[in-house]
Short mmCIF file of C-alpha atoms and ligand atoms in Angstrom, two decimals:
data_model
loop_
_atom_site.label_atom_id
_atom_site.label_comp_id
_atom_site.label_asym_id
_atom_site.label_seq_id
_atom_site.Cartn_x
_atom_site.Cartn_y
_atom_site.Cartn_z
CA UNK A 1 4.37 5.63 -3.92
CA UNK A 2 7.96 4.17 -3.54
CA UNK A 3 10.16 3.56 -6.91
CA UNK A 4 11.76 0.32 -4.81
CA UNK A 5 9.63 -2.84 -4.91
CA UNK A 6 8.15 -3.49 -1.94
CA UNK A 7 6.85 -6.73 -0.43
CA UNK A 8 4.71 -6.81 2.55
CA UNK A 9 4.39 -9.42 5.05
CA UNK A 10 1.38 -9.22 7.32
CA UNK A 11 -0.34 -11.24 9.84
CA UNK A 12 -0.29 -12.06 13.53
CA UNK A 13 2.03 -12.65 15.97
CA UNK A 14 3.35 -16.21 15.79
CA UNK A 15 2.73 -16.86 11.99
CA UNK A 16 6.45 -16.83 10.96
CA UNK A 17 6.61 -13.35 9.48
CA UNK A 18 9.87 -12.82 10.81
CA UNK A 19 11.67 -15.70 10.08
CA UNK A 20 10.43 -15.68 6.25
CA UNK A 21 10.80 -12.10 6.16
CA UNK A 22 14.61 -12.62 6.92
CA UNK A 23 14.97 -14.83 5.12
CA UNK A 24 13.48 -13.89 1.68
CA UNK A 25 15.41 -10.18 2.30
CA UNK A 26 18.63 -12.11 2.15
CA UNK A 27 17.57 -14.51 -0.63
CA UNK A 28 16.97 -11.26 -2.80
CA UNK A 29 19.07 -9.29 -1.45
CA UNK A 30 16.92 -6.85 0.28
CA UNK A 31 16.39 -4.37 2.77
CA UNK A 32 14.50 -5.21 5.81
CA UNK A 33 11.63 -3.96 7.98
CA UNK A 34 10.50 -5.44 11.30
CA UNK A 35 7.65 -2.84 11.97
CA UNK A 36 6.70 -4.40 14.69
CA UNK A 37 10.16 -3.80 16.62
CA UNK A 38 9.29 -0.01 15.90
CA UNK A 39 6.00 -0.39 18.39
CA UNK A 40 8.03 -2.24 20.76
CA UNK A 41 10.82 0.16 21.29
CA UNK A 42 8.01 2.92 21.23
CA UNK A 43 6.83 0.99 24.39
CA UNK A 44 10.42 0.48 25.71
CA UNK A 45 11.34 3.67 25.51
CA UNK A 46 7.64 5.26 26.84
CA UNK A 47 8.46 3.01 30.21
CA UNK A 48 12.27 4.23 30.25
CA UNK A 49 10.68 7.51 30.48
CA UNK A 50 7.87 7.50 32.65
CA UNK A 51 5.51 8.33 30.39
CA UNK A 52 1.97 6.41 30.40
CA UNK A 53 1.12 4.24 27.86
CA UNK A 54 -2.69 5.93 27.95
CA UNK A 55 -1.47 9.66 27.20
CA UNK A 56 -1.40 9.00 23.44
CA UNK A 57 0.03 12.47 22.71
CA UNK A 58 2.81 12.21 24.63
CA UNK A 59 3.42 8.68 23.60
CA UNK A 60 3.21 9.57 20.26
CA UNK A 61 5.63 12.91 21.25
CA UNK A 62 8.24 9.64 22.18
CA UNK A 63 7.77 8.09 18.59
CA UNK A 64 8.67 11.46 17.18
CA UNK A 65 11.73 11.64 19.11
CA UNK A 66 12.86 7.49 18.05
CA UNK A 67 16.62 7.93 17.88
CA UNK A 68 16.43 3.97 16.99
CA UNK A 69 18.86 1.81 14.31
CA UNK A 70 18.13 -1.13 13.03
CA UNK A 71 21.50 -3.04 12.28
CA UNK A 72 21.78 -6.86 10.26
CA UNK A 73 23.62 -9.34 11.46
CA UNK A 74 24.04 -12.66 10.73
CA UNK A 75 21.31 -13.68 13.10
CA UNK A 76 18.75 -11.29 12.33
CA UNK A 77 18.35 -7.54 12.72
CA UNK A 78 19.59 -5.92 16.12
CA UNK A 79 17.78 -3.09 17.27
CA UNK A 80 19.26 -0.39 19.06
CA UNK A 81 18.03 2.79 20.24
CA UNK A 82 19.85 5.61 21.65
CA UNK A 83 22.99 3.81 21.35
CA UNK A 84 22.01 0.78 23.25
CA UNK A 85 21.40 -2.92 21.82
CA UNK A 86 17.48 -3.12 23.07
CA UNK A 87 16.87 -6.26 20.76
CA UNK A 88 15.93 -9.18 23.84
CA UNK A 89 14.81 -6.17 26.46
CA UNK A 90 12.12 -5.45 23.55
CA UNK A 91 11.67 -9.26 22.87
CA UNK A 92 9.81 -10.00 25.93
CA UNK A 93 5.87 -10.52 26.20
CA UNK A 94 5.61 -7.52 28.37
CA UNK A 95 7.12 -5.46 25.44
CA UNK A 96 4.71 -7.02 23.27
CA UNK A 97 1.61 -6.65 25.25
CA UNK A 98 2.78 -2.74 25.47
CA UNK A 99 3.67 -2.53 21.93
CA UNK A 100 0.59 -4.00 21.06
CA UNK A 101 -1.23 -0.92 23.36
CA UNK A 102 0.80 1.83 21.60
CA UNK A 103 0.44 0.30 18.53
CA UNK A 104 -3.48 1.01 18.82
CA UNK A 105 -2.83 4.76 19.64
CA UNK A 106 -3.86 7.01 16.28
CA UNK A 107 -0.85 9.55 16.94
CA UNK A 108 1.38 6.93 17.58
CA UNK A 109 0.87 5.43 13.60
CA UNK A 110 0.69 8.63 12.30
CA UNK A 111 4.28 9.45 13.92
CA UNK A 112 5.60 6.30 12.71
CA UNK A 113 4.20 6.31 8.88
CA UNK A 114 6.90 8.32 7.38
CA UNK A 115 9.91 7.11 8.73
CA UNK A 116 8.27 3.01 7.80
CA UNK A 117 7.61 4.49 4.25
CA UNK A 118 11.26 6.10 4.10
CA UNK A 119 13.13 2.78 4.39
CA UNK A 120 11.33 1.21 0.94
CA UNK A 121 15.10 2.08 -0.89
CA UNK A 122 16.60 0.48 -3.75
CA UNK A 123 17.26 -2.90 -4.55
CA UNK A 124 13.46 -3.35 -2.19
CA UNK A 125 12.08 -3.62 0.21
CA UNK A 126 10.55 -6.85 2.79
CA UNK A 127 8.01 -5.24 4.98
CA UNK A 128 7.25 -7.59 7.65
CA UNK A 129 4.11 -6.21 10.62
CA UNK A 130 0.23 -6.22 9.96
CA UNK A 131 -0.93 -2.76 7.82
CA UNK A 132 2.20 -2.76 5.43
CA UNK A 133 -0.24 -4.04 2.47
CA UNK A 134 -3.22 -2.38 3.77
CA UNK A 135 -1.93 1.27 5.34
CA UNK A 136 2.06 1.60 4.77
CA UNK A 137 3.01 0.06 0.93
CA UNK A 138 -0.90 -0.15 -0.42
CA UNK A 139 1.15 0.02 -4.12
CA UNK A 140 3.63 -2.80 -3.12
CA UNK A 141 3.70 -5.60 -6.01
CA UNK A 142 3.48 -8.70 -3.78
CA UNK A 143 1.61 -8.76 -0.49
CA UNK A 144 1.48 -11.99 1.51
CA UNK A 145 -1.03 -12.48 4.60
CA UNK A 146 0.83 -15.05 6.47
CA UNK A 147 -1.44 -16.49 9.09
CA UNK A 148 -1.70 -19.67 11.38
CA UNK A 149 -3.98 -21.27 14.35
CA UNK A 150 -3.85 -19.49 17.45
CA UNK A 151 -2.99 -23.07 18.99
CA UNK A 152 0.15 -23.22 16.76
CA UNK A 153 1.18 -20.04 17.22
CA UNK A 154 1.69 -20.62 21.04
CA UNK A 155 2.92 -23.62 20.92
CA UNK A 156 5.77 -21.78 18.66
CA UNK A 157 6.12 -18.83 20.61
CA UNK A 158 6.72 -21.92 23.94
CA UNK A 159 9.58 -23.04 22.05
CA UNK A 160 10.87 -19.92 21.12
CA UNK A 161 10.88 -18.52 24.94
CA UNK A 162 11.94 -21.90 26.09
CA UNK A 163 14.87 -21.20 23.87
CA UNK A 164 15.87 -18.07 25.50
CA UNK A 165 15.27 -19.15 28.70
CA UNK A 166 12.41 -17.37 29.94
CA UNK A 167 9.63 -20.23 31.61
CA UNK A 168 6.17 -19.45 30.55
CA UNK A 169 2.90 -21.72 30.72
CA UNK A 170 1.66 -22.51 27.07
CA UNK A 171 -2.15 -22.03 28.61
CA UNK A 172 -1.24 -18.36 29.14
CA UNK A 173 0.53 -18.37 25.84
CA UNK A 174 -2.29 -19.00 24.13
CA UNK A 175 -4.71 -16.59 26.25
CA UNK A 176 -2.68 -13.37 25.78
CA UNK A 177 -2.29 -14.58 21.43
CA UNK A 178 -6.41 -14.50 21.62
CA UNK A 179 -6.31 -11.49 23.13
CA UNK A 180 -3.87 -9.46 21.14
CA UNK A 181 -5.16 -10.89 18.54
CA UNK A 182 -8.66 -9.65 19.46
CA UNK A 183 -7.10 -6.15 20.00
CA UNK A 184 -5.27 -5.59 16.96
CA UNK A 185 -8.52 -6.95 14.59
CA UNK A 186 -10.80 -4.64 16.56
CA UNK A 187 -9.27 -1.65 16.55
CA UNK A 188 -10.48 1.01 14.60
CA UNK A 189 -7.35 2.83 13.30
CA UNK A 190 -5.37 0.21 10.83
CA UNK A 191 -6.53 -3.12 12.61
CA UNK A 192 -5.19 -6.54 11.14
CA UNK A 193 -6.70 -7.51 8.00
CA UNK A 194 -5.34 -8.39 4.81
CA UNK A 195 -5.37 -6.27 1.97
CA UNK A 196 -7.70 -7.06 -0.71
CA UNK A 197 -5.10 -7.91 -2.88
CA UNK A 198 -3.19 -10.16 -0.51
CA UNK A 199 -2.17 -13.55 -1.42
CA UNK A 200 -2.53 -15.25 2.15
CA UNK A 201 -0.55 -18.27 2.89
CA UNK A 202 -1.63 -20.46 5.96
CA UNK A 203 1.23 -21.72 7.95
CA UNK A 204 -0.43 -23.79 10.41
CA UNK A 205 0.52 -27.53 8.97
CA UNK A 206 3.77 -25.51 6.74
CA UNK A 207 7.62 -25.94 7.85
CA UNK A 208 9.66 -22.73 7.41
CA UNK A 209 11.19 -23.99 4.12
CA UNK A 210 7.51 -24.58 2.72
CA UNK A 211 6.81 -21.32 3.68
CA UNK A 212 9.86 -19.97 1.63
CA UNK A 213 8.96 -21.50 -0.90
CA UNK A 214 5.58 -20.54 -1.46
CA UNK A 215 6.69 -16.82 -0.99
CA UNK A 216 9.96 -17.45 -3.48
CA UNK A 217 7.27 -18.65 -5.99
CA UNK A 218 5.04 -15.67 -5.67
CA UNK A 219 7.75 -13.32 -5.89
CA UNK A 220 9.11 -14.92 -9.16
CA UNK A 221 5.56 -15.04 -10.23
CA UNK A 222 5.60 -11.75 -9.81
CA UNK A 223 8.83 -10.98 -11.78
CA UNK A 224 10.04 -9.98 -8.53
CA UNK A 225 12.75 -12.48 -8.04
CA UNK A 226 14.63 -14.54 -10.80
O1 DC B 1 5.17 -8.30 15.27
P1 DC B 1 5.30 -7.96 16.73
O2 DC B 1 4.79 -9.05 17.63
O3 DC B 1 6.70 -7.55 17.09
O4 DC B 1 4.34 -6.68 16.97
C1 DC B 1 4.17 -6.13 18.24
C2 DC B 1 2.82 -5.42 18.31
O5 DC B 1 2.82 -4.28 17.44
C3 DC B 1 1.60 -6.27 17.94
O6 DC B 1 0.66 -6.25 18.99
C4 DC B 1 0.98 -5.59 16.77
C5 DC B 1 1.64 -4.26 16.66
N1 DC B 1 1.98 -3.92 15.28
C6 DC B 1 1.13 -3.12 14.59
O7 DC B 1 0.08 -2.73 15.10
N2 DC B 1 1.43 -2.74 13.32
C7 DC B 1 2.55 -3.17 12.73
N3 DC B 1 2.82 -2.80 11.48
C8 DC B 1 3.43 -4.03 13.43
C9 DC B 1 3.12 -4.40 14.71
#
């Protein structure tokens, strides 16, 4: 589909797709996709407007419209859209319990298909959401499944809000996981499941490092990385 190499990194929230995602794109020197930012500011940017999150054609009229950048930094990727830096406002749980309801919307993936496939450009590509094996790259070389307990997903998503602040009971944590997690494995149009070709790597007892390293050794393994 693509002539860059692509390497997708599915799986639900809380797994660590985005911190080995970032950090395999700057071991090889790669371009990065957080796909999941994409439904977020689709969210953001639906509420900015007024529009409701239900009227899927003029939800999916917003995604169209995305005038949104993604920019690196030495901390990550910022994400800015229409000139503003969006990258905590979209952060939040209410932006990803709405980008998790827009991301369910047909016309809303359909909009955003192109423009995901358009950023696989040379040296490659590190695709990090949950249909990039399955839906957006199904030719990409390597595709992980990285996955983890629900349990130790909360308890890392508690840290990570703790982090920034924001105070948040781990009980409720773990409620709205099940339940996003219910939504995006239910729903009919490109729900979460690996591809059948995906190598899937449990993180649950794994540090970040070990979870580098088990996706360096698959890329070299796949000739992808020397
Ligand atoms: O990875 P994330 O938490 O930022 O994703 C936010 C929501 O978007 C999540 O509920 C799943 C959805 N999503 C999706 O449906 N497809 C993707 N490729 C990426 C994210």
């Amino acid at each position: 589909m693509s002539a860059a190499p692509v390497i997708c990194v599915d799986g639900p929230s809380g797994a660590g797709k985005g911190t080995v995602s970032l950090r395999l794109a700057a071991a090889l020197g790669w371009h990065l996709l957080d796909s999941g930012a994409l439904y977020r500011v689709v969210g953001f940017a639906c509420r900015q407007a007024g529009v409701s999150l239900d009227d899927s054609d003029a939800v999916a009229g917003v995604a169209r419209a995305l005038d949104v950048d993604f920019r690196p930094t030495d901390a990550g990727v910022t994400v800015w859209l229409s000139g503003d830096d969006v990258t905590s406002a979209i952060r939040s749980e209410e932006g990803g319990a709405d980008a998790s309801l827009v991301a369910a919307l047909e016309p809303v993936r359909a909009a955003l298909l192109l423009r995901q496939q358009e950023l696989a450009r040379l040296p490659g590509l590190i695709a990090d959401g949950r249909d990039m094996g399955t839906v957006v790259f199904p030719d990409a070389p390597l595709k992980i499944f990285l996955t983890a307990s629900a349990e130790a997903r909360a308890e890392r998503r508690f840290h990570q809000l703790q982090g920034l602040g924001e105070s948040v009971s781990l009980a409720r944590l773990l409620t709205d996981i099940e339940q996003r997690d219910a939504r995006d494995q239910s729903r009919s149009i490109s729900p979460l499941v690996p591809a059948e070709d995906a190598i899937v790597i449990d993180s649950t007892a794994l540090t970040a490092d070990e979870v580098l390293q088990a996706a360096c050794e698959l890329a070299k393994s796949r000739k992808l990385m020397s």
